[in-house]
CSV table of N, CA and C in Angstrom, one decimal:
chain,number,residue,atom,x,y,z
A,951,UNK,N,0.6,-1.2,0.4
A,951,UNK,CA,-0.4,-0.2,0.4
A,951,UNK,C,0.9,1.1,0.0
A,952,UNK,N,1.8,1.2,0.8
A,952,UNK,CA,2.9,2.3,0.9
A,952,UNK,C,3.5,2.3,-0.6
A,953,UNK,N,3.6,1.2,-1.0
A,953,UNK,CA,4.6,1.7,-2.6
A,953,UNK,C,3.9,2.0,-3.3
A,954,UNK,N,2.7,1.5,-3.5
A,954,UNK,CA,1.6,2.4,-4.3
A,954,UNK,C,1.4,3.3,-4.2
A,955,UNK,N,1.7,4.1,-3.2
A,955,UNK,CA,1.4,5.4,-3.0
A,955,UNK,C,2.4,6.4,-3.5
A,956,UNK,N,3.7,6.2,-3.3
A,956,UNK,CA,4.9,5.9,-3.5
A,956,UNK,C,4.8,6.0,-5.1
A,957,UNK,N,4.2,5.4,-5.9
A,957,UNK,CA,4.4,5.5,-7.3
A,957,UNK,C,3.6,6.8,-8.0
A,958,UNK,N,2.9,6.9,-7.5
A,958,UNK,CA,2.1,8.5,-7.8
A,958,UNK,C,2.9,9.5,-8.2
A,959,UNK,N,3.2,10.4,-9.1
A,959,UNK,CA,3.5,11.3,-9.0
A,959,UNK,C,3.8,12.5,-7.9
A,960,UNK,N,4.4,13.3,-7.8
A,960,UNK,CA,4.0,14.4,-7.1
A,960,UNK,C,3.9,15.4,-7.0
A,961,UNK,N,3.8,15.4,-7.8
A,961,UNK,CA,3.0,16.8,-9.1
A,961,UNK,C,1.5,17.0,-9.6
A,962,UNK,N,1.2,15.6,-9.2
A,962,UNK,CA,-0.3,15.3,-8.9
A,962,UNK,C,-0.6,15.7,-7.7
A,963,UNK,N,-0.3,16.1,-7.0
A,963,UNK,CA,-0.5,17.0,-5.7
A,963,UNK,C,-0.3,18.1,-5.4
A,964,UNK,N,0.0,18.5,-6.4
A,964,UNK,CA,0.2,19.9,-6.5
A,964,UNK,C,-0.8,21.0,-6.4
A,965,UNK,N,-2.0,20.9,-6.7
A,965,UNK,CA,-3.5,21.3,-7.0
A,965,UNK,C,-3.7,21.3,-5.6
A,966,UNK,N,-3.9,20.0,-5.3
A,966,UNK,CA,-4.7,20.0,-3.9
A,966,UNK,C,-4.4,20.3,-2.8
A,967,UNK,N,-2.4,20.3,-2.8
A,967,UNK,CA,-2.2,21.0,-1.8
A,967,UNK,C,-2.2,22.8,-1.8
A,968,UNK,N,-1.9,23.0,-3.1
A,968,UNK,CA,-2.2,23.7,-3.4
A,968,UNK,C,-3.5,25.1,-2.5
A,969,UNK,N,-4.9,24.3,-2.6
A,969,UNK,CA,-5.8,24.5,-2.1
A,969,UNK,C,-5.9,25.0,-1.1
A,970,UNK,N,-5.6,23.6,-0.6
A,970,UNK,CA,-5.5,23.2,1.3
A,970,UNK,C,-5.1,24.3,1.9
A,971,UNK,N,-3.3,24.8,1.7
A,971,UNK,CA,-2.6,25.6,1.6
A,971,UNK,C,-3.4,26.8,2.1
A,972,UNK,N,-3.9,27.3,0.8
A,972,UNK,CA,-4.5,28.5,0.2
A,972,UNK,C,-6.2,28.9,1.0
A,973,UNK,N,-6.2,28.0,1.3
A,973,UNK,CA,-7.9,27.8,2.6
A,973,UNK,C,-7.0,27.9,3.6
A,974,UNK,N,-6.2,27.6,4.2
A,974,UNK,CA,-6.3,27.2,5.4
A,974,UNK,C,-5.1,28.1,5.6
A,975,UNK,N,-5.0,29.1,4.8
A,975,UNK,CA,-4.2,30.5,5.1
A,975,UNK,C,-2.0,29.9,5.7
A,976,UNK,N,-2.2,28.7,5.0
A,976,UNK,CA,-0.7,28.6,4.6
A,976,UNK,C,-0.1,29.0,3.6
A,977,UNK,N,-0.6,29.5,3.5
A,977,UNK,CA,0.3,30.5,1.6
A,977,UNK,C,1.7,30.9,2.2
A,978,UNK,N,2.7,30.9,1.7
A,978,UNK,CA,4.0,32.0,2.1
A,978,UNK,C,4.6,31.3,3.3
A,979,UNK,N,4.8,30.0,3.7
A,979,UNK,CA,4.8,30.1,5.2
A,979,UNK,C,5.8,28.8,5.3
A,980,UNK,N,7.2,29.0,5.8
A,980,UNK,CA,8.3,27.5,5.5
A,980,UNK,C,7.1,26.4,6.6
A,981,UNK,N,6.5,26.9,7.6
A,981,UNK,CA,5.9,25.6,7.9
A,981,UNK,C,5.0,24.8,6.8
A,982,UNK,N,4.7,25.4,6.3
A,982,UNK,CA,3.7,24.5,5.2
A,982,UNK,C,4.9,23.5,4.3
A,983,UNK,N,5.9,24.1,4.0
A,983,UNK,CA,6.7,23.1,2.9
A,983,UNK,C,7.3,22.2,3.7
A,984,UNK,N,7.5,22.9,5.2
A,984,UNK,CA,8.3,21.6,6.1
A,984,UNK,C,7.3,20.1,6.0
A,985,UNK,N,6.0,20.8,6.8
A,985,UNK,CA,4.2,19.1,6.5
A,985,UNK,C,4.4,18.8,5.4
A,986,UNK,N,4.8,19.5,3.8
A,986,UNK,CA,4.7,18.8,2.9
A,986,UNK,C,5.7,17.4,3.1
A,987,UNK,N,6.9,18.4,2.9
A,987,UNK,CA,8.1,17.2,2.9
A,987,UNK,C,8.0,15.7,4.1
A,988,UNK,N,7.0,16.4,4.8
A,988,UNK,CA,7.5,15.2,6.0
A,988,UNK,C,6.4,14.2,5.4
A,989,UNK,N,5.6,14.6,4.7
A,989,UNK,CA,4.5,14.0,4.1
A,989,UNK,C,5.1,13.0,3.6
A,990,UNK,N,5.7,13.0,2.6
A,990,UNK,CA,6.2,12.9,1.1
A,990,UNK,C,7.0,12.2,1.6
A,991,UNK,N,8.0,12.5,2.3
A,991,UNK,CA,9.2,11.0,2.8
A,991,UNK,C,8.4,10.2,4.6
A,992,UNK,N,7.6,10.5,5.2
A,992,UNK,CA,7.3,9.9,6.1
A,992,UNK,C,6.6,8.1,5.8
A,993,UNK,N,6.1,8.2,4.4
A,993,UNK,CA,6.0,6.6,4.3
A,993,UNK,C,7.3,5.9,3.7
A,994,UNK,N,8.3,6.4,3.4
A,994,UNK,CA,9.3,5.2,2.5
A,994,UNK,C,10.0,5.7,3.9
A,995,UNK,N,9.8,6.3,5.2
A,995,UNK,CA,10.8,6.1,5.9
A,995,UNK,C,10.2,5.5,6.9
A,996,UNK,N,9.2,5.5,7.3
A,996,UNK,CA,9.2,4.1,8.1
A,996,UNK,C,8.9,2.6,7.6
A,997,UNK,N,8.7,2.4,6.3
A,997,UNK,CA,9.1,1.4,5.7
A,997,UNK,C,10.4,0.7,5.9
A,998,UNK,N,11.4,1.7,5.7
A,998,UNK,CA,13.7,1.4,5.9
A,998,UNK,C,13.5,1.4,7.4
A,999,UNK,N,13.4,2.2,8.0
A,999,UNK,CA,13.6,2.1,9.8
A,999,UNK,C,12.6,0.4,10.1
A,1000,UNK,N,11.3,0.7,9.4
A,1000,UNK,CA,10.9,-1.1,9.8
A,1000,UNK,C,11.9,-1.9,9.6
A,1001,UNK,N,12.5,-2.1,8.4
A,1001,UNK,CA,13.4,-3.4,8.0
A,1001,UNK,C,14.9,-3.4,9.0
A,1002,UNK,N,14.9,-1.9,9.2
A,1002,UNK,CA,16.2,-1.7,9.7
A,1002,UNK,C,16.4,-2.8,11.1
A,1003,UNK,N,15.3,-2.3,11.7
A,1003,UNK,CA,14.7,-2.2,13.0
A,1003,UNK,C,14.2,-4.1,13.6
A,1004,UNK,N,13.2,-4.2,12.3
A,1004,UNK,CA,13.8,-5.8,12.1
A,1004,UNK,C,15.1,-6.5,12.1
A,1005,UNK,N,16.1,-6.2,11.9
A,1005,UNK,CA,16.8,-6.7,11.3
A,1005,UNK,C,17.9,-7.1,12.6
A,1006,UNK,N,17.6,-6.5,14.1
A,1006,UNK,CA,18.4,-6.3,15.0
A,1006,UNK,C,17.2,-7.4,15.8
A,1007,UNK,N,18.1,-8.5,16.2
A,1007,UNK,CA,18.1,-9.7,17.9
A,1007,UNK,C,17.3,-8.5,18.7
A,1008,UNK,N,16.5,-9.7,18.7
A,1008,UNK,CA,15.6,-8.8,20.4
A,1008,UNK,C,16.7,-9.6,21.4
A,1009,UNK,N,17.3,-10.7,21.2
A,1009,UNK,CA,18.3,-11.4,22.4
A,1009,UNK,C,19.5,-10.1,22.8
A,1010,UNK,N,19.8,-9.5,21.7
A,1010,UNK,CA,21.1,-8.6,22.0
A,1010,UNK,C,20.0,-7.9,23.5
A,1011,UNK,N,19.2,-7.5,22.9
A,1011,UNK,CA,18.3,-6.2,23.9
A,1011,UNK,C,18.1,-6.8,25.4
A,1012,UNK,N,17.5,-8.5,25.6
A,1012,UNK,CA,17.1,-9.0,26.4
A,1012,UNK,C,18.3,-9.3,27.4
A,1013,UNK,N,20.0,-10.0,26.3
A,1013,UNK,CA,21.1,-10.4,26.8
A,1013,UNK,C,21.8,-9.5,28.0
A,1014,UNK,N,21.5,-8.0,27.5
A,1014,UNK,CA,21.4,-6.7,28.1
A,1014,UNK,C,20.9,-6.3,29.4
A,1015,UNK,N,19.8,-6.3,28.7
A,1015,UNK,CA,18.8,-6.3,30.5
A,1015,UNK,C,19.2,-7.9,31.6
A,1016,UNK,N,19.8,-8.6,30.7
A,1016,UNK,CA,20.0,-9.6,32.3
A,1016,UNK,C,21.3,-9.6,32.6
A,1017,UNK,N,22.1,-8.8,32.1
A,1017,UNK,CA,23.7,-8.2,32.6
A,1017,UNK,C,23.3,-7.1,33.3
A,1018,UNK,N,22.0,-6.5,33.5
A,1018,UNK,CA,21.6,-5.5,34.5
A,1018,UNK,C,20.9,-4.4,34.0
A,1019,UNK,N,21.1,-3.9,32.5
A,1019,UNK,CA,20.5,-2.8,32.1
A,1019,UNK,C,19.0,-2.6,32.0
A,1020,UNK,N,18.8,-1.6,32.3
A,1020,UNK,CA,17.2,-1.5,32.0
A,1020,UNK,C,16.9,-2.0,30.3
A,1021,UNK,N,15.4,-1.1,30.3
A,1021,UNK,CA,15.2,-1.3,28.8
A,1021,UNK,C,15.7,-0.5,28.8
A,1022,UNK,N,15.6,0.8,28.7
A,1022,UNK,CA,15.9,2.4,27.8
A,1022,UNK,C,18.3,2.2,28.3
A,1023,UNK,N,18.5,1.8,29.0
A,1023,UNK,CA,19.8,1.9,28.7
A,1023,UNK,C,19.8,1.0,28.1
A,1024,UNK,N,19.6,-0.4,28.0
A,1024,UNK,CA,19.9,-1.7,26.7
A,1024,UNK,C,19.8,-1.0,25.2
A,1025,UNK,N,18.3,-0.2,24.7
A,1025,UNK,CA,18.4,0.4,24.0
A,1025,UNK,C,19.2,1.4,23.5
A,1026,UNK,N,19.6,2.4,24.9
A,1026,UNK,CA,20.6,3.7,24.3
A,1026,UNK,C,21.4,2.9,23.8
A,1027,UNK,N,22.5,1.4,24.8
A,1027,UNK,CA,23.5,0.9,24.9
A,1027,UNK,C,24.1,-0.1,23.3
A,1028,UNK,N,23.0,-0.8,23.2
A,1028,UNK,CA,22.8,-1.6,22.3
A,1028,UNK,C,22.1,-1.4,20.4
A,1029,UNK,N,20.6,-1.4,21.0
A,1029,UNK,CA,20.0,-1.3,19.5
A,1029,UNK,C,20.4,-0.3,19.3
A,1030,UNK,N,20.6,0.8,19.8
A,1030,UNK,CA,20.9,2.5,18.8
A,1030,UNK,C,21.5,2.7,18.3
A,1031,UNK,N,22.8,2.0,18.2
A,1031,UNK,CA,24.4,1.9,17.7
A,1031,UNK,C,23.8,0.9,16.3
A,1032,UNK,N,23.2,-0.3,16.6
A,1032,UNK,CA,22.6,-1.1,15.6
A,1032,UNK,C,21.9,-0.7,14.6
A,1033,UNK,N,20.9,0.7,15.1
A,1033,UNK,CA,20.5,1.0,14.2
A,1033,UNK,C,20.7,2.4,13.9
A,1034,UNK,N,22.4,2.8,14.0
A,1034,UNK,CA,22.4,4.4,13.2
A,1034,UNK,C,22.9,4.2,11.9
A,1035,UNK,N,23.7,3.3,11.2
A,1035,UNK,CA,23.0,3.2,9.6
A,1035,UNK,C,22.0,3.3,8.8
A,1036,UNK,N,20.9,2.9,9.7
A,1036,UNK,CA,19.0,3.0,9.5
A,1036,UNK,C,18.6,4.0,9.0
A,1037,UNK,N,19.3,4.9,10.9
A,1037,UNK,CA,18.8,6.2,10.7
A,1037,UNK,C,19.5,7.2,9.7
A,1038,UNK,N,20.8,6.7,9.3
A,1038,UNK,CA,21.6,7.9,8.5
A,1038,UNK,C,20.6,7.5,7.2
A,1039,UNK,N,20.6,5.9,7.1
A,1039,UNK,CA,20.1,6.6,5.8
A,1039,UNK,C,19.0,7.2,5.3
A,1040,UNK,N,17.8,6.8,6.0
A,1040,UNK,CA,16.7,7.3,5.8
A,1040,UNK,C,16.7,8.9,6.3
A,1041,UNK,N,17.6,9.1,6.9
A,1041,UNK,CA,17.4,10.8,7.0
A,1041,UNK,C,18.3,11.4,6.1
A,1042,UNK,N,19.0,10.9,5.5
A,1042,UNK,CA,20.0,11.1,3.7
A,1042,UNK,C,18.9,10.8,2.7
A,1043,UNK,N,18.0,10.2,3.0
A,1043,UNK,CA,17.1,10.1,2.1
A,1043,UNK,C,15.8,11.0,2.4
A,1044,UNK,N,15.4,11.6,3.0
A,1044,UNK,CA,15.2,12.6,3.9
A,1044,UNK,C,14.8,13.4,3.1
A,1045,UNK,N,16.5,14.2,3.5
A,1045,UNK,CA,17.1,15.2,3.2
A,1045,UNK,C,17.4,15.5,1.6
A,1046,UNK,N,17.6,14.8,0.7
A,1046,UNK,CA,17.7,14.5,-0.4
A,1046,UNK,C,16.7,14.9,-0.8
A,1047,UNK,N,15.3,14.2,-1.0
A,1047,UNK,CA,14.3,14.3,-1.2
A,1047,UNK,C,13.6,15.9,-1.2
A,1048,UNK,N,13.8,16.4,-0.1
A,1048,UNK,CA,13.5,17.8,-0.5
A,1048,UNK,C,14.0,18.9,-0.6
A,1049,UNK,N,15.6,18.1,-0.8
A,1049,UNK,CA,16.4,19.7,-1.3
A,1049,UNK,C,16.0,18.8,-2.7
A,1050,UNK,N,15.8,18.1,-3.0
A,1050,UNK,CA,15.5,18.1,-4.4
A,1050,UNK,C,14.2,18.9,-5.3
A,1051,UNK,N,13.3,18.5,-4.5
A,1051,UNK,CA,12.2,19.6,-4.5
A,1051,UNK,C,11.9,20.7,-4.7
A,1052,UNK,N,11.5,20.9,-6.1
A,1052,UNK,CA,11.2,22.4,-6.4
A,1052,UNK,C,9.9,22.7,-6.5
A,1053,UNK,N,9.3,21.9,-7.0
A,1053,UNK,CA,7.6,22.0,-7.4
A,1053,UNK,C,6.9,23.0,-6.6
A,1054,UNK,N,7.2,22.2,-5.3
A,1054,UNK,CA,5.9,22.3,-4.3
A,1054,UNK,C,6.3,23.8,-3.5
A,1055,UNK,N,8.2,23.9,-3.1
A,1055,UNK,CA,8.0,25.6,-2.9
A,1055,UNK,C,8.1,26.7,-4.0
A,1056,UNK,N,7.9,26.1,-5.3
A,1056,UNK,CA,7.5,27.7,-6.4
A,1056,UNK,C,6.8,27.7,-6.2
A,1057,UNK,N,5.6,26.7,-5.8
A,1057,UNK,CA,4.5,27.0,-5.9
A,1057,UNK,C,3.7,27.2,-4.9
A,1058,UNK,N,4.2,27.0,-3.3
A,1058,UNK,CA,3.2,27.5,-2.3
A,1058,UNK,C,3.7,28.5,-2.0
A,1059,UNK,N,5.1,29.4,-1.8
A,1059,UNK,CA,5.7,30.5,-1.8
A,1059,UNK,C,5.5,31.0,-3.3
A,1060,UNK,N,4.1,32.2,-3.1
A,1060,UNK,CA,4.5,33.0,-4.1
A,1060,UNK,C,3.9,34.6,-4.2
A,1061,UNK,N,3.9,35.1,-3.0
A,1061,UNK,CA,3.5,36.5,-2.5
A,1061,UNK,C,5.0,37.2,-2.5
A,1062,UNK,N,5.5,36.6,-1.8
A,1062,UNK,CA,7.1,37.3,-1.2
A,1062,UNK,C,8.1,37.0,-2.6
A,1063,UNK,N,8.6,37.1,-3.9
A,1063,UNK,CA,9.8,36.4,-4.4
A,1063,UNK,C,10.7,36.9,-4.2
A,1064,UNK,N,11.1,37.2,-3.3
A,1064,UNK,CA,12.9,37.2,-3.3
A,1064,UNK,C,13.2,35.4,-2.4
A,1065,UNK,N,11.5,35.1,-1.5
A,1065,UNK,CA,11.7,34.0,-1.0
A,1065,UNK,C,11.8,32.7,-1.5
A,1066,UNK,N,11.8,32.9,-2.8
A,1066,UNK,CA,11.0,31.9,-4.1
A,1066,UNK,C,12.3,31.4,-4.4
A,1067,UNK,N,12.8,29.9,-4.4
A,1067,UNK,CA,13.4,29.3,-5.0
A,1067,UNK,C,13.8,29.2,-6.1
A,1068,UNK,N,15.8,30.0,-6.7
A,1068,UNK,CA,15.5,30.0,-8.0
A,1068,UNK,C,16.2,28.7,-8.9
A,1069,UNK,N,16.3,28.2,-9.8
A,1069,UNK,CA,17.0,27.0,-10.4
A,1069,UNK,C,18.5,27.3,-10.5
A,1070,UNK,N,19.3,26.4,-9.9
A,1070,UNK,CA,20.8,27.0,-10.2
A,1070,UNK,C,21.1,27.4,-11.3
A,1071,UNK,N,21.2,28.7,-11.5
A,1071,UNK,CA,22.5,29.3,-12.8
A,1071,UNK,C,21.2,30.4,-13.5
A,1072,UNK,N,20.2,30.3,-12.5
A,1072,UNK,CA,19.4,31.4,-12.8
A,1072,UNK,C,19.6,32.6,-12.6
A,1073,UNK,N,19.4,33.8,-13.1
A,1073,UNK,CA,19.7,35.1,-12.6
A,1073,UNK,C,18.8,36.2,-12.0
A,1074,UNK,N,19.1,36.6,-11.3
A,1074,UNK,CA,17.5,37.3,-10.4
A,1074,UNK,C,16.4,38.2,-11.7
A,1075,UNK,N,15.6,38.6,-11.3
A,1075,UNK,CA,14.6,39.0,-11.5
A,1075,UNK,C,15.4,40.4,-12.1
A,1076,UNK,N,15.0,41.4,-12.6
A,1076,UNK,CA,15.4,42.8,-13.2
A,1076,UNK,C,15.1,44.2,-11.7
A,1077,UNK,N,14.0,43.4,-11.3
A,1077,UNK,CA,13.3,44.4,-10.5
A,1077,UNK,C,14.3,44.0,-9.3
A,1078,UNK,N,15.6,43.0,-9.1
A,1078,UNK,CA,15.5,43.1,-7.5
A,1078,UNK,C,16.4,43.8,-7.1
A,1079,UNK,N,16.6,44.2,-5.9
A,1079,UNK,CA,17.4,45.2,-5.4
A,1079,UNK,C,19.0,44.8,-5.8
A,1080,UNK,N,19.2,45.9,-5.9
A,1080,UNK,CA,21.2,45.5,-6.4
A,1080,UNK,C,22.0,46.4,-5.7
A,1081,UNK,N,23.5,46.4,-4.9
A,1081,UNK,CA,23.7,47.4,-4.5
A,1081,UNK,C,23.5,48.8,-6.0
A,1082,UNK,N,24.1,50.0,-4.9
A,1082,UNK,CA,24.2,50.8,-5.6
A,1082,UNK,C,25.5,51.4,-6.3
A,1083,UNK,N,24.9,51.3,-8.0
A,1083,UNK,CA,25.8,51.8,-9.1
A,1083,UNK,C,25.9,50.4,-9.9
A,1084,UNK,N,25.5,49.2,-9.2
A,1084,UNK,CA,25.6,48.0,-9.6
A,1084,UNK,C,24.2,47.7,-10.9
A,1085,UNK,N,24.8,47.1,-12.4
A,1085,UNK,CA,23.8,47.1,-13.0
A,1085,UNK,C,22.7,45.1,-11.8
A,1086,UNK,N,21.5,45.4,-12.5
A,1086,UNK,CA,20.3,44.4,-11.7
A,1086,UNK,C,21.2,43.4,-11.9
A,1087,UNK,N,21.5,42.4,-12.7
A,1087,UNK,CA,22.8,41.3,-13.2
A,1087,UNK,C,23.7,41.1,-14.3
A,1088,UNK,N,24.9,40.5,-13.6
A,1088,UNK,CA,25.9,40.5,-14.6
A,1088,UNK,C,25.7,40.4,-15.7
A,1089,UNK,N,26.1,41.5,-17.0
A,1089,UNK,CA,26.3,41.2,-17.9
A,1089,UNK,C,27.0,39.5,-18.5
A,1090,UNK,N,26.0,39.1,-19.8
A,1090,UNK,CA,26.6,37.7,-20.3
A,1090,UNK,C,28.4,38.0,-20.7
A,1091,UNK,N,28.7,37.0,-20.2
A,1091,UNK,CA,30.2,37.3,-20.2
A,1091,UNK,C,30.9,36.1,-21.4
A,1092,UNK,N,31.8,36.6,-22.2
A,1092,UNK,CA,32.3,36.0,-23.7
A,1092,UNK,C,33.3,35.0,-23.1
A,1093,UNK,N,33.2,33.7,-23.7
A,1093,UNK,CA,34.0,32.8,-23.0
A,1093,UNK,C,35.1,32.8,-23.7
A,1094,UNK,N,37.0,32.7,-23.4
A,1094,UNK,CA,37.7,32.9,-24.2
A,1094,UNK,C,37.9,31.6,-25.1
A,1095,UNK,N,37.4,31.1,-24.4
A,1095,UNK,CA,37.6,29.1,-25.2
A,1095,UNK,C,37.0,29.2,-26.1
A,1096,UNK,N,36.7,28.3,-27.7
A,1096,UNK,CA,35.8,28.7,-28.7
A,1096,UNK,C,35.3,27.6,-28.0
A,1097,UNK,N,34.3,26.6,-29.3
A,1097,UNK,CA,33.4,26.0,-29.6
A,1097,UNK,C,34.4,24.5,-29.0
A,1098,UNK,N,33.6,23.6,-27.3
A,1098,UNK,CA,34.1,22.2,-27.7
A,1098,UNK,C,33.9,21.6,-28.6
A,1099,UNK,N,33.9,21.9,-30.2
A,1099,UNK,CA,34.3,21.0,-31.6
A,1099,UNK,C,35.7,21.3,-31.6
A,1100,UNK,N,36.3,22.0,-31.0
A,1100,UNK,CA,37.9,22.3,-31.4
A,1100,UNK,C,38.3,21.5,-30.8
A,1101,UNK,N,39.8,20.8,-31.9
A,1101,UNK,CA,40.6,20.6,-31.2
A,1101,UNK,C,41.5,21.0,-30.5
A,1102,UNK,N,42.1,21.7,-29.7
A,1102,UNK,CA,42.8,22.6,-28.2
A,1102,UNK,C,41.9,22.8,-27.3
A,1103,UNK,N,42.2,22.8,-26.2
A,1103,UNK,CA,41.8,23.0,-25.1
A,1103,UNK,C,42.2,24.6,-24.7
A,1104,UNK,N,41.5,25.0,-23.6
A,1104,UNK,CA,41.7,26.1,-23.0
A,1104,UNK,C,42.3,26.2,-21.5
A,1105,UNK,N,43.2,26.6,-21.4
A,1105,UNK,CA,43.8,26.8,-19.8
A,1105,UNK,C,44.1,28.1,-19.7
A,1106,UNK,N,43.5,28.5,-18.7
A,1106,UNK,CA,43.6,29.9,-18.1
A,1106,UNK,C,43.1,30.8,-19.1
A,1107,UNK,N,42.1,30.6,-20.2
A,1107,UNK,CA,41.1,31.6,-20.8
A,1107,UNK,C,43.1,31.6,-22.1
A,1108,UNK,N,43.9,31.7,-22.1
A,1108,UNK,CA,44.7,31.7,-23.5
A,1108,UNK,C,44.8,31.2,-24.5
A,1109,UNK,N,44.8,31.2,-25.8
A,1109,UNK,CA,44.8,30.7,-26.8
A,1109,UNK,C,45.7,29.9,-27.2
A,1110,UNK,N,45.6,29.2,-27.9
A,1110,UNK,CA,46.9,27.8,-28.1
A,1110,UNK,C,48.3,28.7,-29.0
A,1111,UNK,N,49.4,28.0,-28.4
A,1111,UNK,CA,50.7,28.7,-29.6
A,1111,UNK,C,50.7,27.9,-30.5
């Protein structure tokens, strides 16, 4: 069931999430994006952590309790170190998923244009504030190197000898 829900494209949820955020008055808030990213990554995280936790033998925790540890101490000293790779993997998955997600952030932060995420390499809008005396964005630079179809390589901008 969880994996079936993961197969649906996230973009199919854009309009319903926008309508819900608009009706709840949660547009242009970081909390909204955080909740959406949490809801997107939670099913996969639960399934992944469940498999990691099921792989840890219960006998290890019971042996720690026989040796005098409380249940909490046995979890902290035995189970948690064995669970650390799973926690790291799922945390990394959740972070990368949220980091790579552009559509929800672009759709839900609409009023304050300066807070909108921009794709890498894009120029700021001409109306954005620039320092005094500076152009609104740097002019396009011409490359000292010829096209990549040339037979020589360009080192430090100097032509071949």
